[in-house]
Amino acid sequence: MAKYIDKMNLPERAEKTSGSRIVAIDVFCGAGGLSLGFEQAGVDVVLGIDFDPKCISTYNQNLKNGVVKDVTKIRDVSNFVSKHADSDRIDLVIGGPPCQTFSPVGRIKLRSLGRDPESDERTKLWRYFFKFVKELSPEFFVMENVPGMANIIYNGGNLAEHIVSFARKLGYNAEWRILDASEFGVPQRRKRLFIIGRKGNRPINWPEKKIKKPITVWEAISDLPKVPHGFRENEIEYDFSGRLTPYQKLMRQGAGDVLYNHMTRWHNEDDLRAFSLLPEGGRYVDLPDELKRYRDDIFKDRYRKLIRNQPSWTIDAHISKDSYRYIYPSKKGGPGPHRTISVREAARLQSFPDTFIFLPTLTHAFRQIGNSVPPLLAKAVASAILRSLGGGTR
């Protein structure tokens, strides 16, 4: 496969105009999971901003008007938005400032490097998000982050509460909650913290749990072709002839008979043997001693095989480095495939539809997926906001 695939004959994305729909911009947009969910709910996201050109490449393939820009370097917000957004008004500012300093793993890494997470400049990126809120004065804002934000001591208190207080000083009724994506139709137990603000003292609507029984891994990915490890064809035929689950039907809408991004990592023979010997839910610590290359008291979860009849555990950005914690749920000792999950399987577990194409490489795609807000969770949040307005128009 070529290093870059953004010159392929990919389907054209549709251009949209705002009309009377609610208009939003996405700050720190990444690959576009939050934007996509809000678009699915009926919001017109007219601008996405991120410093990573690879993310913006993916964003523009699937959405519209993504701009490569370091948000911290934007001095005149109003002028920047006026220049790049195809709308004369902004009703909603959404976004997820980078969360490395808020996550437990990120904080441990920083301390191992002798750096204080509270002093890291990324801990203050939320302020740049609110620079957009302050200057654009939207009716609503939605900020998303990891649950660890609620555990950060900031100016003597909880950072999430501090941000809520900050928003109230700007004239917004603001609240924060932690939502589990698996309760909103995403086949993954992934908790995210949301802070929603609404101008004035008007109430805030939060999404209600959508399903009682979570979508499972197998309900999400069992229809996808059983490709081997090291498979690097980015565009293949989708020829499943069995009965699709409701979730699979949702993911396949508009995708036709083509499947993109179903690429997999190559593994050595030791890894392949280890994968084949693990039962569903099995971990590195469960392997025979002769297959252990690392200490199993420290690396108990270095390998972990997904469980078919349960949602996935959280898919994080580390999947871009290796996928050992996301081993395909083949039967122990069975025919396979014995490998870690593909890009498309990871995207399915994050609720990205099959029409959403990740650019430019496998590694970038995995990182973008791991850093994303699941679109169906974003859609639930957006739908709750629209209900508070009595619909999706102004």
mmCIF file of C-alpha atoms in Angstrom:
data_model
loop_
_atom_site.group_PDB
_atom_site.id
_atom_site.type_symbol
_atom_site.label_atom_id
_atom_site.label_comp_id
_atom_site.label_asym_id
_atom_site.label_seq_id
_atom_site.Cartn_x
_atom_site.Cartn_y
_atom_site.Cartn_z
ATOM 1 C CA MET A 1 0.000 0.000 0.000
ATOM 2 C CA ALA A 2 1.255 3.467 -0.780
ATOM 3 C CA LYS A 3 2.230 5.627 2.154
ATOM 4 C CA TYR A 4 -0.630 8.011 1.455
ATOM 5 C CA ILE A 5 -4.052 6.981 0.236
ATOM 6 C CA ASP A 6 -5.764 10.358 0.017
ATOM 7 C CA LYS A 7 -5.288 10.413 -3.781
ATOM 8 C CA MET A 8 -7.367 7.282 -4.257
ATOM 9 C CA ASN A 9 -10.677 7.284 -6.068
ATOM 10 C CA LEU A 10 -12.693 7.802 -2.879
ATOM 11 C CA PRO A 11 -16.378 8.762 -2.744
ATOM 12 C CA GLU A 12 -17.110 12.466 -2.833
ATOM 13 C CA ARG A 13 -18.426 14.101 0.319
ATOM 14 C CA ALA A 14 -21.565 16.191 -0.021
ATOM 15 C CA GLU A 15 -21.401 19.944 0.485
ATOM 16 C CA LYS A 16 -24.065 21.461 2.701
ATOM 17 C CA THR A 17 -25.443 24.866 3.475
ATOM 18 C CA SER A 18 -26.636 26.022 6.846
ATOM 19 C CA GLY A 19 -30.078 27.316 6.015
ATOM 20 C CA SER A 20 -32.054 27.510 9.243
ATOM 21 C CA ARG A 21 -30.226 24.661 10.977
ATOM 22 C CA ILE A 22 -28.236 25.080 14.168
ATOM 23 C CA VAL A 23 -24.699 26.076 13.178
ATOM 24 C CA ALA A 24 -21.589 24.884 15.026
ATOM 25 C CA ILE A 25 -17.813 24.978 14.886
ATOM 26 C CA ASP A 26 -15.540 22.269 16.295
ATOM 27 C CA VAL A 27 -12.383 23.403 18.110
ATOM 28 C CA PHE A 28 -9.634 20.746 18.498
ATOM 29 C CA CYS A 29 -11.716 18.679 16.061
ATOM 30 C CA GLY A 30 -9.304 15.789 15.477
ATOM 31 C CA ALA A 31 -10.551 13.395 12.806
ATOM 32 C CA GLY A 32 -14.154 14.494 13.323
ATOM 33 C CA GLY A 33 -15.959 12.066 15.644
ATOM 34 C CA LEU A 34 -17.679 14.860 17.575
ATOM 35 C CA SER A 35 -18.514 16.781 14.392
ATOM 36 C CA LEU A 36 -19.912 13.673 12.721
ATOM 37 C CA GLY A 37 -22.224 12.894 15.633
ATOM 38 C CA PHE A 38 -23.542 16.456 15.706
ATOM 39 C CA GLU A 39 -24.064 16.367 11.928
ATOM 40 C CA GLN A 40 -25.955 13.073 12.292
ATOM 41 C CA ALA A 41 -28.247 14.777 14.810
ATOM 42 C CA GLY A 42 -29.015 17.609 12.392
ATOM 43 C CA VAL A 43 -26.465 20.281 13.344
ATOM 44 C CA ASP A 44 -24.528 22.004 10.556
ATOM 45 C CA VAL A 45 -20.859 21.963 11.571
ATOM 46 C CA VAL A 46 -19.337 24.633 9.341
ATOM 47 C CA LEU A 47 -15.743 24.595 10.586
ATOM 48 C CA GLY A 48 -13.310 22.178 12.218
ATOM 49 C CA ILE A 49 -9.950 23.348 13.573
ATOM 50 C CA ASP A 50 -6.972 21.176 14.483
ATOM 51 C CA PHE A 51 -3.184 21.503 14.348
ATOM 52 C CA ASP A 52 -2.687 17.966 12.928
ATOM 53 C CA PRO A 53 -2.764 17.949 9.095
ATOM 54 C CA LYS A 54 -3.360 14.171 9.030
ATOM 55 C CA CYS A 55 -6.500 14.600 11.138
ATOM 56 C CA ILE A 56 -7.698 17.434 8.928
ATOM 57 C CA SER A 57 -7.084 15.254 5.856
ATOM 58 C CA THR A 58 -9.486 12.693 7.325
ATOM 59 C CA TYR A 59 -11.893 15.414 8.478
ATOM 60 C CA ASN A 60 -12.147 16.956 5.017
ATOM 61 C CA GLN A 61 -12.582 13.595 3.314
ATOM 62 C CA ASN A 62 -15.692 12.938 5.385
ATOM 63 C CA LEU A 63 -17.064 16.279 6.569
ATOM 64 C CA LYS A 64 -16.280 19.778 5.341
ATOM 65 C CA ASN A 65 -14.184 22.860 5.953
ATOM 66 C CA GLY A 66 -11.501 21.498 8.250
ATOM 67 C CA VAL A 67 -8.615 23.921 8.731
ATOM 68 C CA VAL A 68 -5.080 23.135 9.895
ATOM 69 C CA LYS A 69 -4.299 25.644 12.617
ATOM 70 C CA ASP A 70 -2.815 25.683 16.102
ATOM 71 C CA VAL A 71 -5.733 26.976 18.166
ATOM 72 C CA THR A 72 -3.351 28.599 20.645
ATOM 73 C CA LYS A 73 -1.998 30.812 17.844
ATOM 74 C CA ILE A 74 -5.364 32.297 16.829
ATOM 75 C CA ARG A 75 -5.405 35.849 18.151
ATOM 76 C CA ASP A 76 -8.596 37.223 16.595
ATOM 77 C CA VAL A 77 -11.187 34.450 16.909
ATOM 78 C CA SER A 78 -14.044 36.367 15.289
ATOM 79 C CA ASN A 79 -11.990 37.275 12.241
ATOM 80 C CA PHE A 80 -10.647 33.716 11.871
ATOM 81 C CA VAL A 81 -14.107 32.167 12.053
ATOM 82 C CA SER A 82 -15.578 34.770 9.720
ATOM 83 C CA LYS A 83 -12.827 34.009 7.206
ATOM 84 C CA HIS A 84 -13.155 30.210 7.303
ATOM 85 C CA ALA A 85 -16.754 29.401 8.272
ATOM 86 C CA ASP A 86 -19.481 29.582 5.659
ATOM 87 C CA SER A 87 -22.030 31.147 8.001
ATOM 88 C CA ASP A 88 -22.833 34.562 9.394
ATOM 89 C CA ARG A 89 -23.673 33.130 12.825
ATOM 90 C CA ILE A 90 -22.384 30.487 15.237
ATOM 91 C CA ASP A 91 -24.966 28.945 17.568
ATOM 92 C CA LEU A 92 -22.788 26.281 19.123
ATOM 93 C CA VAL A 93 -19.108 25.767 19.920
ATOM 94 C CA ILE A 94 -18.030 22.142 20.438
ATOM 95 C CA GLY A 95 -14.649 20.563 21.002
ATOM 96 C CA GLY A 96 -12.340 18.341 22.998
ATOM 97 C CA PRO A 97 -9.036 19.926 24.087
ATOM 98 C CA PRO A 98 -6.187 17.345 24.097
ATOM 99 C CA CYS A 99 -6.436 15.237 27.227
ATOM 100 C CA GLN A 100 -3.003 13.699 27.807
ATOM 101 C CA THR A 101 -2.458 15.604 31.044
ATOM 102 C CA PHE A 102 -5.887 14.560 32.368
ATOM 103 C CA SER A 103 -5.688 10.817 31.696
ATOM 104 C CA PRO A 104 -4.085 8.502 34.285
ATOM 105 C CA VAL A 105 -1.648 7.093 31.716
ATOM 106 C CA GLY A 106 -0.630 10.543 30.536
ATOM 107 C CA ARG A 107 -0.047 11.794 34.068
ATOM 108 C CA ILE A 108 2.065 8.764 34.967
ATOM 109 C CA LYS A 109 4.172 9.285 31.845
ATOM 110 C CA LEU A 110 4.715 12.968 32.621
ATOM 111 C CA ARG A 111 5.777 12.212 36.182
ATOM 112 C CA SER A 112 8.172 9.525 34.909
ATOM 113 C CA LEU A 113 9.803 12.276 32.850
ATOM 114 C CA GLY A 114 10.092 14.489 35.920
ATOM 115 C CA ARG A 115 7.354 16.866 34.769
ATOM 116 C CA ASP A 116 4.404 18.129 36.780
ATOM 117 C CA PRO A 117 1.070 17.462 34.973
ATOM 118 C CA GLU A 118 -0.508 20.542 36.585
ATOM 119 C CA SER A 119 2.264 22.747 35.155
ATOM 120 C CA ASP A 120 2.084 21.276 31.659
ATOM 121 C CA GLU A 121 0.774 23.806 29.155
ATOM 122 C CA ARG A 122 -1.713 21.274 27.778
ATOM 123 C CA THR A 123 -3.558 21.387 31.105
ATOM 124 C CA LYS A 124 -4.570 24.934 30.158
ATOM 125 C CA LEU A 125 -5.797 24.246 26.624
ATOM 126 C CA TRP A 126 -9.399 24.379 27.801
ATOM 127 C CA ARG A 127 -8.912 28.138 28.169
ATOM 128 C CA TYR A 128 -8.382 28.452 24.423
ATOM 129 C CA PHE A 129 -11.645 26.615 23.863
ATOM 130 C CA PHE A 130 -13.362 29.242 26.022
ATOM 131 C CA LYS A 131 -11.689 32.024 24.087
ATOM 132 C CA PHE A 132 -13.960 30.935 21.222
ATOM 133 C CA VAL A 133 -16.969 30.797 23.543
ATOM 134 C CA LYS A 134 -16.274 34.250 24.941
ATOM 135 C CA GLU A 135 -15.714 35.962 21.585
ATOM 136 C CA LEU A 136 -18.442 34.199 19.581
ATOM 137 C CA SER A 137 -21.051 34.152 22.370
ATOM 138 C CA PRO A 138 -22.902 31.047 21.086
ATOM 139 C CA GLU A 139 -26.213 29.872 22.523
ATOM 140 C CA PHE A 140 -24.566 26.599 23.624
ATOM 141 C CA PHE A 141 -21.149 25.071 24.078
ATOM 142 C CA VAL A 142 -20.140 21.438 24.539
ATOM 143 C CA MET A 143 -16.665 20.530 25.782
ATOM 144 C CA GLU A 144 -15.611 16.860 25.924
ATOM 145 C CA ASN A 145 -12.726 15.234 27.747
ATOM 146 C CA VAL A 146 -11.601 12.204 29.742
ATOM 147 C CA PRO A 147 -13.236 11.480 33.123
ATOM 148 C CA GLY A 148 -9.871 12.166 34.759
ATOM 149 C CA MET A 149 -10.569 15.874 34.361
ATOM 150 C CA ALA A 150 -12.879 15.559 37.375
ATOM 151 C CA ASN A 151 -9.983 14.221 39.460
ATOM 152 C CA ILE A 152 -7.541 17.006 38.681
ATOM 153 C CA ILE A 153 -6.832 19.450 41.494
ATOM 154 C CA TYR A 154 -6.815 22.880 39.916
ATOM 155 C CA ASN A 155 -6.568 26.132 41.855
ATOM 156 C CA GLY A 156 -7.444 24.208 44.981
ATOM 157 C CA GLY A 157 -10.497 22.434 43.552
ATOM 158 C CA ASN A 158 -11.851 20.019 40.968
ATOM 159 C CA LEU A 159 -10.926 21.116 37.424
ATOM 160 C CA ALA A 160 -14.330 20.207 35.971
ATOM 161 C CA GLU A 161 -16.075 22.303 38.630
ATOM 162 C CA HIS A 162 -13.577 25.104 38.058
ATOM 163 C CA ILE A 163 -14.437 25.154 34.345
ATOM 164 C CA VAL A 164 -18.152 25.171 35.144
ATOM 165 C CA SER A 165 -17.615 28.177 37.441
ATOM 166 C CA PHE A 166 -15.550 29.870 34.749
ATOM 167 C CA ALA A 167 -18.367 29.355 32.224
ATOM 168 C CA ARG A 168 -20.934 30.784 34.623
ATOM 169 C CA LYS A 169 -18.891 33.958 34.871
ATOM 170 C CA LEU A 170 -19.226 34.224 31.085
ATOM 171 C CA GLY A 171 -23.010 34.154 31.443
ATOM 172 C CA TYR A 172 -23.710 30.454 30.898
ATOM 173 C CA ASN A 173 -25.659 27.937 32.895
ATOM 174 C CA ALA A 174 -23.153 25.049 32.872
ATOM 175 C CA GLU A 175 -23.063 21.470 34.134
ATOM 176 C CA TRP A 176 -20.765 18.473 33.782
ATOM 177 C CA ARG A 177 -21.487 14.762 33.644
ATOM 178 C CA ILE A 178 -19.691 11.543 32.782
ATOM 179 C CA LEU A 179 -21.432 9.493 30.076
ATOM 180 C CA ASP A 180 -20.764 5.865 29.133
ATOM 181 C CA ALA A 181 -20.816 5.353 25.363
ATOM 182 C CA SER A 182 -22.130 1.788 25.722
ATOM 183 C CA GLU A 183 -25.408 3.219 27.051
ATOM 184 C CA PHE A 184 -25.955 5.128 23.805
ATOM 185 C CA GLY A 185 -25.549 2.408 21.214
ATOM 186 C CA VAL A 186 -21.743 2.240 21.011
ATOM 187 C CA PRO A 187 -20.270 -1.296 21.318
ATOM 188 C CA GLN A 188 -17.623 -0.093 23.743
ATOM 189 C CA ARG A 189 -17.491 0.712 27.436
ATOM 190 C CA ARG A 190 -15.989 4.160 27.077
ATOM 191 C CA LYS A 191 -16.635 6.916 29.600
ATOM 192 C CA ARG A 192 -16.237 10.556 28.628
ATOM 193 C CA LEU A 193 -16.757 13.764 30.552
ATOM 194 C CA PHE A 194 -18.962 16.422 28.972
ATOM 195 C CA ILE A 195 -19.437 20.013 30.057
ATOM 196 C CA ILE A 196 -22.491 21.643 28.497
ATOM 197 C CA GLY A 197 -23.264 25.326 28.755
ATOM 198 C CA ARG A 198 -26.349 27.280 27.746
ATOM 199 C CA LYS A 199 -26.545 31.038 27.669
ATOM 200 C CA GLY A 200 -28.473 32.601 30.533
ATOM 201 C CA ASN A 201 -30.271 30.593 33.200
ATOM 202 C CA ARG A 202 -32.211 28.283 30.934
ATOM 203 C CA PRO A 203 -32.099 24.542 31.711
ATOM 204 C CA ILE A 204 -29.751 22.062 30.078
ATOM 205 C CA ASN A 205 -31.023 18.815 28.560
ATOM 206 C CA TRP A 206 -28.862 15.730 28.966
ATOM 207 C CA PRO A 207 -29.246 12.589 26.865
ATOM 208 C CA GLU A 208 -31.121 9.705 28.424
ATOM 209 C CA LYS A 209 -29.759 6.177 28.238
ATOM 210 C CA LYS A 210 -30.753 4.819 24.857
ATOM 211 C CA ILE A 211 -30.465 1.053 25.323
ATOM 212 C CA LYS A 212 -30.778 -1.458 28.152
ATOM 213 C CA LYS A 213 -28.580 -4.149 26.615
ATOM 214 C CA PRO A 214 -25.259 -2.889 25.215
ATOM 215 C CA ILE A 215 -24.194 -3.717 21.658
ATOM 216 C CA THR A 216 -21.561 -6.459 21.710
ATOM 217 C CA VAL A 217 -18.291 -6.800 19.823
ATOM 218 C CA TRP A 218 -19.678 -9.606 17.653
ATOM 219 C CA GLU A 219 -22.878 -7.694 16.883
ATOM 220 C CA ALA A 220 -20.599 -4.923 15.633
ATOM 221 C CA ILE A 221 -17.933 -6.697 13.553
ATOM 222 C CA SER A 222 -18.968 -10.289 12.730
ATOM 223 C CA ASP A 223 -19.989 -9.395 9.153
ATOM 224 C CA LEU A 224 -16.600 -7.975 8.179
ATOM 225 C CA PRO A 225 -14.342 -10.123 5.955
ATOM 226 C CA LYS A 226 -12.034 -12.446 7.921
ATOM 227 C CA VAL A 227 -8.799 -10.999 6.541
ATOM 228 C CA PRO A 228 -5.414 -12.277 7.797
ATOM 229 C CA HIS A 229 -2.755 -10.399 9.720
ATOM 230 C CA GLY A 230 -0.600 -8.055 7.641
ATOM 231 C CA PHE A 231 -3.478 -7.305 5.254
ATOM 232 C CA ARG A 232 -2.870 -3.904 3.629
ATOM 233 C CA GLU A 233 -5.410 -3.544 0.832
ATOM 234 C CA ASN A 234 -7.298 -0.394 1.686
ATOM 235 C CA GLU A 235 -10.230 -0.944 -0.686
ATOM 236 C CA ILE A 236 -11.872 -4.370 -0.916
ATOM 237 C CA GLU A 237 -15.213 -5.844 -1.857
ATOM 238 C CA TYR A 238 -17.816 -6.249 0.857
ATOM 239 C CA ASP A 239 -19.701 -9.441 0.031
ATOM 240 C CA PHE A 240 -21.322 -10.595 3.277
ATOM 241 C CA SER A 241 -24.398 -12.681 2.473
ATOM 242 C CA GLY A 242 -25.607 -13.503 5.986
ATOM 243 C CA ARG A 243 -28.084 -11.718 8.203
ATOM 244 C CA LEU A 244 -26.884 -8.338 9.433
ATOM 245 C CA THR A 245 -27.499 -7.156 12.980
ATOM 246 C CA PRO A 246 -29.308 -3.821 13.377
ATOM 247 C CA TYR A 247 -25.988 -2.206 14.323
ATOM 248 C CA GLN A 248 -24.254 -3.597 11.244
ATOM 249 C CA LYS A 249 -27.083 -2.312 9.042
ATOM 250 C CA LEU A 250 -26.598 1.125 10.585
ATOM 251 C CA MET A 251 -22.851 1.030 9.962
ATOM 252 C CA ARG A 252 -23.324 -0.110 6.344
ATOM 253 C CA GLN A 253 -25.839 2.577 5.318
ATOM 254 C CA GLY A 254 -24.707 4.150 2.061
ATOM 255 C CA ALA A 255 -21.526 2.037 1.847
ATOM 256 C CA GLY A 256 -22.506 -0.067 -1.164
ATOM 257 C CA ASP A 257 -20.345 -3.106 -1.899
ATOM 258 C CA VAL A 258 -17.001 -1.505 -1.025
ATOM 259 C CA LEU A 259 -15.143 -1.624 2.292
ATOM 260 C CA TYR A 260 -12.339 0.781 3.185
ATOM 261 C CA ASN A 261 -9.660 0.686 5.904
ATOM 262 C CA HIS A 262 -9.973 -3.038 6.687
ATOM 263 C CA MET A 263 -6.182 -3.184 7.124
ATOM 264 C CA THR A 264 -4.378 -5.204 9.790
ATOM 265 C CA ARG A 265 -0.993 -5.285 11.455
ATOM 266 C CA TRP A 266 1.629 -7.925 10.753
ATOM 267 C CA HIS A 267 2.554 -10.214 13.679
ATOM 268 C CA ASN A 268 5.424 -12.641 14.212
ATOM 269 C CA GLU A 269 4.923 -16.374 14.713
ATOM 270 C CA ASP A 270 5.185 -16.160 18.512
ATOM 271 C CA ASP A 271 2.424 -13.562 18.628
ATOM 272 C CA LEU A 272 0.216 -15.575 16.294
ATOM 273 C CA ARG A 273 0.613 -18.673 18.423
ATOM 274 C CA ALA A 274 -0.122 -16.689 21.595
ATOM 275 C CA PHE A 275 -3.261 -15.191 20.050
ATOM 276 C CA SER A 276 -4.516 -18.641 19.034
ATOM 277 C CA LEU A 277 -4.078 -20.013 22.574
ATOM 278 C CA LEU A 278 -5.934 -17.234 24.343
ATOM 279 C CA PRO A 279 -9.642 -17.673 25.116
ATOM 280 C CA GLU A 280 -12.006 -14.730 24.776
ATOM 281 C CA GLY A 281 -11.129 -12.292 27.549
ATOM 282 C CA GLY A 282 -7.741 -13.992 27.976
ATOM 283 C CA ARG A 283 -4.765 -11.864 28.978
ATOM 284 C CA TYR A 284 -1.003 -12.048 28.732
ATOM 285 C CA VAL A 285 -0.792 -13.501 32.233
ATOM 286 C CA ASP A 286 -2.852 -16.492 31.013
ATOM 287 C CA LEU A 287 -0.293 -17.581 28.401
ATOM 288 C CA PRO A 288 2.042 -20.597 28.824
ATOM 289 C CA ASP A 289 5.379 -19.541 30.302
ATOM 290 C CA GLU A 290 7.292 -20.379 27.118
ATOM 291 C CA LEU A 291 5.360 -17.691 25.235
ATOM 292 C CA LYS A 292 5.945 -14.931 27.782
ATOM 293 C CA ARG A 293 8.574 -12.434 26.710
ATOM 294 C CA TYR A 294 7.802 -9.961 29.478
ATOM 295 C CA ARG A 295 7.212 -10.112 33.212
ATOM 296 C CA ASP A 296 3.610 -11.156 33.769
ATOM 297 C CA ASP A 297 3.397 -9.414 37.156
ATOM 298 C CA ILE A 298 3.846 -6.052 35.418
ATOM 299 C CA PHE A 299 2.414 -6.744 31.958
ATOM 300 C CA LYS A 300 -0.675 -8.755 32.894
ATOM 301 C CA ASP A 301 -2.794 -7.049 30.239
ATOM 302 C CA ARG A 302 -0.179 -6.638 27.522
ATOM 303 C CA TYR A 303 -2.225 -9.106 25.463
ATOM 304 C CA ARG A 304 -5.986 -9.147 25.805
ATOM 305 C CA LYS A 305 -8.508 -10.857 23.568
ATOM 306 C CA LEU A 306 -11.871 -9.207 23.003
ATOM 307 C CA ILE A 307 -15.046 -10.977 24.152
ATOM 308 C CA ARG A 308 -17.688 -11.613 21.504
ATOM 309 C CA ASN A 309 -20.812 -11.252 23.637
ATOM 310 C CA GLN A 310 -19.707 -8.113 25.495
ATOM 311 C CA PRO A 311 -18.907 -4.541 24.463
ATOM 312 C CA SER A 312 -15.252 -3.768 23.870
ATOM 313 C CA TRP A 313 -13.225 -2.137 26.603
ATOM 314 C CA THR A 314 -12.034 1.407 25.897
ATOM 315 C CA ILE A 315 -10.091 1.862 22.680
ATOM 316 C CA ASP A 316 -7.429 4.495 23.314
ATOM 317 C CA ALA A 317 -4.729 6.150 21.239
ATOM 318 C CA HIS A 318 -2.115 3.583 22.290
ATOM 319 C CA ILE A 319 -3.641 1.342 19.629
ATOM 320 C CA SER A 320 -1.560 3.370 17.152
ATOM 321 C CA LYS A 321 1.617 1.897 18.701
ATOM 322 C CA ASP A 322 0.407 -1.684 19.039
ATOM 323 C CA SER A 323 -2.938 -3.455 19.192
ATOM 324 C CA TYR A 324 -2.154 -6.244 21.644
ATOM 325 C CA ARG A 325 -4.979 -5.213 23.974
ATOM 326 C CA TYR A 326 -7.466 -5.614 21.119
ATOM 327 C CA ILE A 327 -6.990 -9.159 19.834
ATOM 328 C CA TYR A 328 -9.659 -10.379 17.415
ATOM 329 C CA PRO A 329 -12.104 -12.677 19.291
ATOM 330 C CA SER A 330 -11.373 -15.884 17.380
ATOM 331 C CA LYS A 331 -12.047 -19.136 19.197
ATOM 332 C CA LYS A 332 -9.169 -20.651 21.188
ATOM 333 C CA GLY A 333 -7.423 -23.193 18.991
ATOM 334 C CA GLY A 334 -9.821 -22.459 16.131
ATOM 335 C CA PRO A 335 -9.073 -21.529 12.525
ATOM 336 C CA GLY A 336 -8.771 -17.796 13.204
ATOM 337 C CA PRO A 337 -8.068 -15.243 12.018
ATOM 338 C CA HIS A 338 -5.527 -14.909 14.831
ATOM 339 C CA ARG A 339 -4.502 -11.257 14.824
ATOM 340 C CA THR A 340 -5.292 -7.919 16.387
ATOM 341 C CA ILE A 341 -8.277 -5.965 15.096
ATOM 342 C CA SER A 342 -8.255 -4.058 11.822
ATOM 343 C CA VAL A 343 -8.677 -0.320 11.383
ATOM 344 C CA ARG A 344 -12.269 -0.842 10.218
ATOM 345 C CA GLU A 345 -13.067 -3.123 13.157
ATOM 346 C CA ALA A 346 -11.720 -0.481 15.553
ATOM 347 C CA ALA A 347 -13.805 2.139 13.753
ATOM 348 C CA ARG A 348 -16.919 -0.033 14.079
ATOM 349 C CA LEU A 349 -16.294 -0.374 17.828
ATOM 350 C CA GLN A 350 -16.148 3.441 17.998
ATOM 351 C CA SER A 351 -19.407 3.720 15.973
ATOM 352 C CA PHE A 352 -17.830 5.274 12.875
ATOM 353 C CA PRO A 353 -19.906 4.186 9.861
ATOM 354 C CA ASP A 354 -18.228 2.304 7.022
ATOM 355 C CA THR A 355 -18.571 5.379 4.798
ATOM 356 C CA PHE A 356 -16.138 7.239 7.066
ATOM 357 C CA ILE A 357 -12.641 6.902 5.580
ATOM 358 C CA PHE A 358 -9.446 7.404 7.576
ATOM 359 C CA LEU A 359 -6.310 8.921 6.018
ATOM 360 C CA PRO A 360 -3.461 8.547 5.316
ATOM 361 C CA THR A 361 -1.900 5.407 6.909
ATOM 362 C CA LEU A 362 -2.810 2.542 9.224
ATOM 363 C CA THR A 363 -0.913 4.083 12.151
ATOM 364 C CA HIS A 364 -2.540 7.492 11.698
ATOM 365 C CA ALA A 365 -5.952 5.883 11.362
ATOM 366 C CA PHE A 366 -5.585 3.937 14.611
ATOM 367 C CA ARG A 367 -4.457 7.081 16.459
ATOM 368 C CA GLN A 368 -7.368 9.098 15.089
ATOM 369 C CA ILE A 369 -9.853 6.411 16.107
ATOM 370 C CA GLY A 370 -8.397 6.060 19.607
ATOM 371 C CA ASN A 371 -8.541 9.816 20.187
ATOM 372 C CA SER A 372 -12.081 10.255 18.871
ATOM 373 C CA VAL A 373 -15.415 10.798 20.513
ATOM 374 C CA PRO A 374 -17.716 7.956 19.401
ATOM 375 C CA PRO A 375 -20.093 9.578 16.878
ATOM 376 C CA LEU A 376 -23.190 7.885 18.333
ATOM 377 C CA LEU A 377 -22.371 9.285 21.778
ATOM 378 C CA ALA A 378 -21.857 12.728 20.247
ATOM 379 C CA LYS A 379 -25.155 12.354 18.395
ATOM 380 C CA ALA A 380 -26.975 11.613 21.672
ATOM 381 C CA VAL A 381 -25.548 14.775 23.267
ATOM 382 C CA ALA A 382 -26.430 16.870 20.214
ATOM 383 C CA SER A 383 -29.963 15.469 20.054
ATOM 384 C CA ALA A 384 -30.545 16.414 23.688
ATOM 385 C CA ILE A 385 -29.465 19.977 22.951
ATOM 386 C CA LEU A 386 -31.753 20.167 19.928
ATOM 387 C CA ARG A 387 -34.682 18.880 22.010
ATOM 388 C CA SER A 388 -34.183 21.754 24.421
ATOM 389 C CA LEU A 389 -34.720 24.085 21.460
ATOM 390 C CA GLY A 390 -37.818 22.240 20.348
ATOM 391 C CA GLY A 391 -36.105 20.964 17.194
ATOM 392 C CA GLY A 392 -33.016 21.522 15.116
ATOM 393 C CA THR A 393 -33.632 24.953 13.608
ATOM 394 C CA ARG A 394 -33.532 28.552 14.663
#
